[in-house]
mmCIF file of C-alpha atoms in Angstrom:
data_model
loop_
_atom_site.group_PDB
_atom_site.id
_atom_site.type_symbol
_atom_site.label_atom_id
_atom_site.label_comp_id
_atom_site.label_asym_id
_atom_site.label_seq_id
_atom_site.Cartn_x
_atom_site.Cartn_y
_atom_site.Cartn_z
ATOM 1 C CA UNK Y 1 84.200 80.768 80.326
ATOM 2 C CA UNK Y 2 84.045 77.749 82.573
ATOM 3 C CA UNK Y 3 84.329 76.810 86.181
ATOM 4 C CA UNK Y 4 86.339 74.122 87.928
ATOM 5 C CA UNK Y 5 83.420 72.536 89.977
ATOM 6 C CA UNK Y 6 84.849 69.158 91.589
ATOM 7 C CA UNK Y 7 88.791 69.324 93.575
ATOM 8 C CA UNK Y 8 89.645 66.542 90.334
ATOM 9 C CA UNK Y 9 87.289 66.963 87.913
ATOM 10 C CA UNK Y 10 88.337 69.489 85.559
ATOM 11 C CA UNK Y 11 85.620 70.986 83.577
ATOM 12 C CA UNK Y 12 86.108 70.902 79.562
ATOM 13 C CA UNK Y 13 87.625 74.445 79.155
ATOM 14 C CA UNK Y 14 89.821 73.777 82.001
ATOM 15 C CA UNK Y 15 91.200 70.226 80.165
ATOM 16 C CA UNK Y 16 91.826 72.492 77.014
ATOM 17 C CA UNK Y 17 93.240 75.321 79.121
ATOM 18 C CA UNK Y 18 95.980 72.836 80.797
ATOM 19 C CA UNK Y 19 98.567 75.942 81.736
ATOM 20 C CA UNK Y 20 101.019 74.918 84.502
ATOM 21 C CA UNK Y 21 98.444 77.577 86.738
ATOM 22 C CA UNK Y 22 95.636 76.152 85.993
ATOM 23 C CA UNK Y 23 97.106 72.436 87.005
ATOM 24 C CA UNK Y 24 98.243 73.487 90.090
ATOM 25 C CA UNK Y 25 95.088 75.434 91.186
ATOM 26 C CA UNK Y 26 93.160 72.372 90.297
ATOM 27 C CA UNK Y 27 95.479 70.021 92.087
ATOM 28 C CA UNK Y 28 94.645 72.002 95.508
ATOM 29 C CA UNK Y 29 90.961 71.773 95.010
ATOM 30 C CA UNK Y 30 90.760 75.211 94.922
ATOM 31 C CA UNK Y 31 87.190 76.429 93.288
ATOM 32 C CA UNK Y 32 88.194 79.055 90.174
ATOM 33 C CA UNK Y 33 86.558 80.235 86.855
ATOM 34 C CA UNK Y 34 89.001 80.452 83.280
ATOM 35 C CA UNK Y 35 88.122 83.511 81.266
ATOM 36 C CA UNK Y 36 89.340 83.661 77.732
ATOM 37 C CA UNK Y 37 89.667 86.494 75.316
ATOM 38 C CA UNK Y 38 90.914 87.018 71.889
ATOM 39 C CA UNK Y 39 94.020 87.911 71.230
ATOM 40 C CA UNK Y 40 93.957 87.587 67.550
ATOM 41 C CA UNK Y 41 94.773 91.637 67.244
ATOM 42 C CA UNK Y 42 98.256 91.534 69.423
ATOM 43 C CA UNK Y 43 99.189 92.507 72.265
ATOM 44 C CA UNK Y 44 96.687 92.591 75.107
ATOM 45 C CA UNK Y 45 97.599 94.825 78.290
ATOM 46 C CA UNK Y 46 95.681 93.791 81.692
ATOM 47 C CA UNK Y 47 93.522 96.608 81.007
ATOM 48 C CA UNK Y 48 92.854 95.161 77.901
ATOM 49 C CA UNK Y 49 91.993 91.711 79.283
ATOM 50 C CA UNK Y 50 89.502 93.295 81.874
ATOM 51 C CA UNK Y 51 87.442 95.094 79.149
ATOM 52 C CA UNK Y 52 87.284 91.952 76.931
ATOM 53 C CA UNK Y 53 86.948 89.646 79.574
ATOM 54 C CA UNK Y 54 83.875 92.250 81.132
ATOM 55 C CA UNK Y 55 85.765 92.374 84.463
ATOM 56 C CA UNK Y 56 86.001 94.879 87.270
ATOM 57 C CA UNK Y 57 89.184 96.638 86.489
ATOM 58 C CA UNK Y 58 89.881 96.563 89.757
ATOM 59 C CA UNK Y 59 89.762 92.704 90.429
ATOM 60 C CA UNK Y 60 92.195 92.158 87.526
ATOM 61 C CA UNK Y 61 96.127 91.395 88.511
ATOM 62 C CA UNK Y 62 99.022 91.698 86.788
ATOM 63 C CA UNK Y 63 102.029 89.455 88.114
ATOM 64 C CA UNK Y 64 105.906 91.743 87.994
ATOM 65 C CA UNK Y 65 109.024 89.594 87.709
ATOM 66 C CA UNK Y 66 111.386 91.805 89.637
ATOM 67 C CA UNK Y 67 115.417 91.294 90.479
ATOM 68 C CA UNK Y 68 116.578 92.736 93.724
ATOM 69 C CA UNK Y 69 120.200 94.434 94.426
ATOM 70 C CA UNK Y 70 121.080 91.147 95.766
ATOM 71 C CA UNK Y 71 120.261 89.000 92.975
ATOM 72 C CA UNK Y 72 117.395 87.561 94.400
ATOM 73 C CA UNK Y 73 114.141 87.651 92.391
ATOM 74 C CA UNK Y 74 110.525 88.544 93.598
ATOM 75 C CA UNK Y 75 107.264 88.281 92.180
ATOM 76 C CA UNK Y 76 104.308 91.262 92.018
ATOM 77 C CA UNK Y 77 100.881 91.004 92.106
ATOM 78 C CA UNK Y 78 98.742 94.362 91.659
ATOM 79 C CA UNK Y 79 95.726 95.845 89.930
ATOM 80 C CA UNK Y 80 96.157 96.309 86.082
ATOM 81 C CA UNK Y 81 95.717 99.932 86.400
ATOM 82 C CA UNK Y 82 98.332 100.667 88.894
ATOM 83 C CA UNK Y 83 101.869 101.164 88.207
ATOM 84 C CA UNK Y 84 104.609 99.648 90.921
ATOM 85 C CA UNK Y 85 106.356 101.872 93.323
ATOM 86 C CA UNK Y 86 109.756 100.348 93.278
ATOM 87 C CA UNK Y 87 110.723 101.799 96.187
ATOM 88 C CA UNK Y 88 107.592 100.414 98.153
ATOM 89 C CA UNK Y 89 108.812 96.969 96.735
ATOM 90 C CA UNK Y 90 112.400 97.298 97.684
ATOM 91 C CA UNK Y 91 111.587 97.989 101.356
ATOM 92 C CA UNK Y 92 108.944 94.551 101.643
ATOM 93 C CA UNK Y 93 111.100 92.803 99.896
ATOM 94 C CA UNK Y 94 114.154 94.165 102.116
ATOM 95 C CA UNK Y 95 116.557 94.963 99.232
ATOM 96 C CA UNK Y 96 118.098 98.328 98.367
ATOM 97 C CA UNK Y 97 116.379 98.407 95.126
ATOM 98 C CA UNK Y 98 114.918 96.200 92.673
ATOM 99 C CA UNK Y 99 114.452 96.462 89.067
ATOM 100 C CA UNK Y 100 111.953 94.404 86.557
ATOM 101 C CA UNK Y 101 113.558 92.251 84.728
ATOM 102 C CA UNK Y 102 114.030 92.150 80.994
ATOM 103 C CA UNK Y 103 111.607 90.200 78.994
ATOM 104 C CA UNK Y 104 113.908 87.722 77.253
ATOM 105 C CA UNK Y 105 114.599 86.923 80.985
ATOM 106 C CA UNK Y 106 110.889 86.118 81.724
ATOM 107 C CA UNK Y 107 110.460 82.793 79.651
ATOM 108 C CA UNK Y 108 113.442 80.975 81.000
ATOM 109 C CA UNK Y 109 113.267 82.129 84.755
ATOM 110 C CA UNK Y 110 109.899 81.455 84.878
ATOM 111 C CA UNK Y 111 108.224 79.147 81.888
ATOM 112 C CA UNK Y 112 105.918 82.030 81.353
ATOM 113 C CA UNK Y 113 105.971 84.647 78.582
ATOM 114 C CA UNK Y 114 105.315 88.459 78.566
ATOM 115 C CA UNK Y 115 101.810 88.730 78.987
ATOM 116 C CA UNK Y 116 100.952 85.335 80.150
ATOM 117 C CA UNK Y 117 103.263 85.624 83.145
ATOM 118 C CA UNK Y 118 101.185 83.878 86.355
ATOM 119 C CA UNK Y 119 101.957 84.177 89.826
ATOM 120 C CA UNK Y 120 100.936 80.367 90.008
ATOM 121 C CA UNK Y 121 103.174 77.555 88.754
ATOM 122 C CA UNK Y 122 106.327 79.335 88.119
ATOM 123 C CA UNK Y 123 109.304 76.879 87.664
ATOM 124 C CA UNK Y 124 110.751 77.887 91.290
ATOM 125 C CA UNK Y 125 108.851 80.118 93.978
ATOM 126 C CA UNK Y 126 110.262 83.107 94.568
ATOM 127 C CA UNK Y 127 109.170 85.967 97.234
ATOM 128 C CA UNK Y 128 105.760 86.983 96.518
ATOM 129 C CA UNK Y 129 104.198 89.622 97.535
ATOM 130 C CA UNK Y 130 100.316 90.563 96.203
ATOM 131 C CA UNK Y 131 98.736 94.144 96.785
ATOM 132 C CA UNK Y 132 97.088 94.653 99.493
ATOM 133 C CA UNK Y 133 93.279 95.558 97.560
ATOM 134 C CA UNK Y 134 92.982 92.278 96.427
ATOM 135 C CA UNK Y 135 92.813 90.956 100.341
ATOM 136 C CA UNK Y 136 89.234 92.458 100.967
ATOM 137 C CA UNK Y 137 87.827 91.110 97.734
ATOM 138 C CA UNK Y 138 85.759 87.967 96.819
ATOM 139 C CA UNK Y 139 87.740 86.950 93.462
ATOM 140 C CA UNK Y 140 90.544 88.235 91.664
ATOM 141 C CA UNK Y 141 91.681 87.326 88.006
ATOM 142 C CA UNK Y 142 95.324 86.656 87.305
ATOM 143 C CA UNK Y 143 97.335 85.315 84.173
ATOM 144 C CA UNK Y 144 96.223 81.711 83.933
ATOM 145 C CA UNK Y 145 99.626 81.234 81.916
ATOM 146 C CA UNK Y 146 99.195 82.135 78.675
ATOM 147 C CA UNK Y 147 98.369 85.319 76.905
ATOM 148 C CA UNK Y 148 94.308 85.054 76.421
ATOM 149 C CA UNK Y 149 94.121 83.982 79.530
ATOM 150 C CA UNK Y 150 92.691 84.513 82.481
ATOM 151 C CA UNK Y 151 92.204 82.510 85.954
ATOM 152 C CA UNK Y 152 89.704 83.602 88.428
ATOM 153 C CA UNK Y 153 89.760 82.749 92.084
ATOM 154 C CA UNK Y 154 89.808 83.829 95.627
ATOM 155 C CA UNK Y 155 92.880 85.951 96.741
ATOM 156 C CA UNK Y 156 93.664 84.697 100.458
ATOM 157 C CA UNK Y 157 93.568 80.674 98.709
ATOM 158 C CA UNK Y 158 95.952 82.371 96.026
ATOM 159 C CA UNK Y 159 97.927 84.080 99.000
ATOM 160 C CA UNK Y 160 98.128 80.202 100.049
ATOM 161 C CA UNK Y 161 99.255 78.460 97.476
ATOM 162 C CA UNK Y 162 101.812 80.593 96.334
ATOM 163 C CA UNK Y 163 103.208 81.595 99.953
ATOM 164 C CA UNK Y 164 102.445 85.297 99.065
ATOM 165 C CA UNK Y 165 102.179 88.078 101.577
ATOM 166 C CA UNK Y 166 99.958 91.118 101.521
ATOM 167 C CA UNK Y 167 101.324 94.768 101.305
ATOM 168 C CA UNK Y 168 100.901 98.172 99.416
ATOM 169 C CA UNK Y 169 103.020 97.791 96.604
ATOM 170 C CA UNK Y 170 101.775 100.792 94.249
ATOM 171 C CA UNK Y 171 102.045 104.302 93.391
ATOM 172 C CA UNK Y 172 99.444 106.659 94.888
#
């Protein structure tokens, strides 16, 4: 685990961990920790990455790729042990429905993969939208862009430099 200290002065893990999200966090001077995990035994859930990781569940984000009625695509944030209430989504997001979308999908519309997907540094913005927990907390750990790992930072600067809005997104 290591800490960005200095807005362009990335520490050692950070230099190794060059994801697209972790660039662009840096670039904005804002302060964040990288937590990696092993992965070595497939694949890792969020859940999964909290436990290893020794995080608070409930600070740990998960980032949906969704596609709208329209056509239009929209990005999630929410807990890792919540599920998404689609029709919550459809509503914010002003769309009759929306539905995830598929997983060979995921690489090319956004440079991420399954299970690495971040909410930061995706190859276009899209309508973001992250739950509405995560605005009351100090830190919150999203995808850092690859699978095994994990980006820690303050939600409202994440709210800012992704344009994201904050709203109750899951199941109750």
């Amino acid at each position: 685990m290591s800490t960005y200290q200095e807005p362009y002065e990335m520490s050692k893990k950070a230099r190794e961990e060059r994801t697209n999200a972790v660039r662009h966090v840096a670039a904005e001077g804002i302060p964040f920790t990288l937590h990696s995990y092993d992965v070595s035994d497939g694949f890792q859930s969020g859940a999964d990455a909290a436990k290893k990781t020794g995080m608070d569940p409930d600070t740990v984000f998960k980032t949906l790729v969704l596609k709208g009625h329209s056509g239009e695509h929209y990005v999630c944030v929410i807990p890792v042990l919540k599920e998404l209430d689609l029709k919550k989504t459809a509503k914010f997001f002003g769309e009759k429905n929306v539905e995830m979308v598929h997983v060979k999908e995921l690489l090319p519309l956004t440079g991420y993969v399954k299970g690495g997907c971040s909410p930061i540094g995706m190859k276009k913005k899209f309508p973001t939208a992250i739950h509405c927990t995560a605005e009351n907390l100090e830190n919150i750990c999203v995808s850092g862009g690859k699978i095994g790992l994990q980006i820690e930072l303050p939600p409202l600067e994440l709210s800012a430099l992704i344009g994201a809005k904050f709203t109750d997104l899951t199941k109750n």
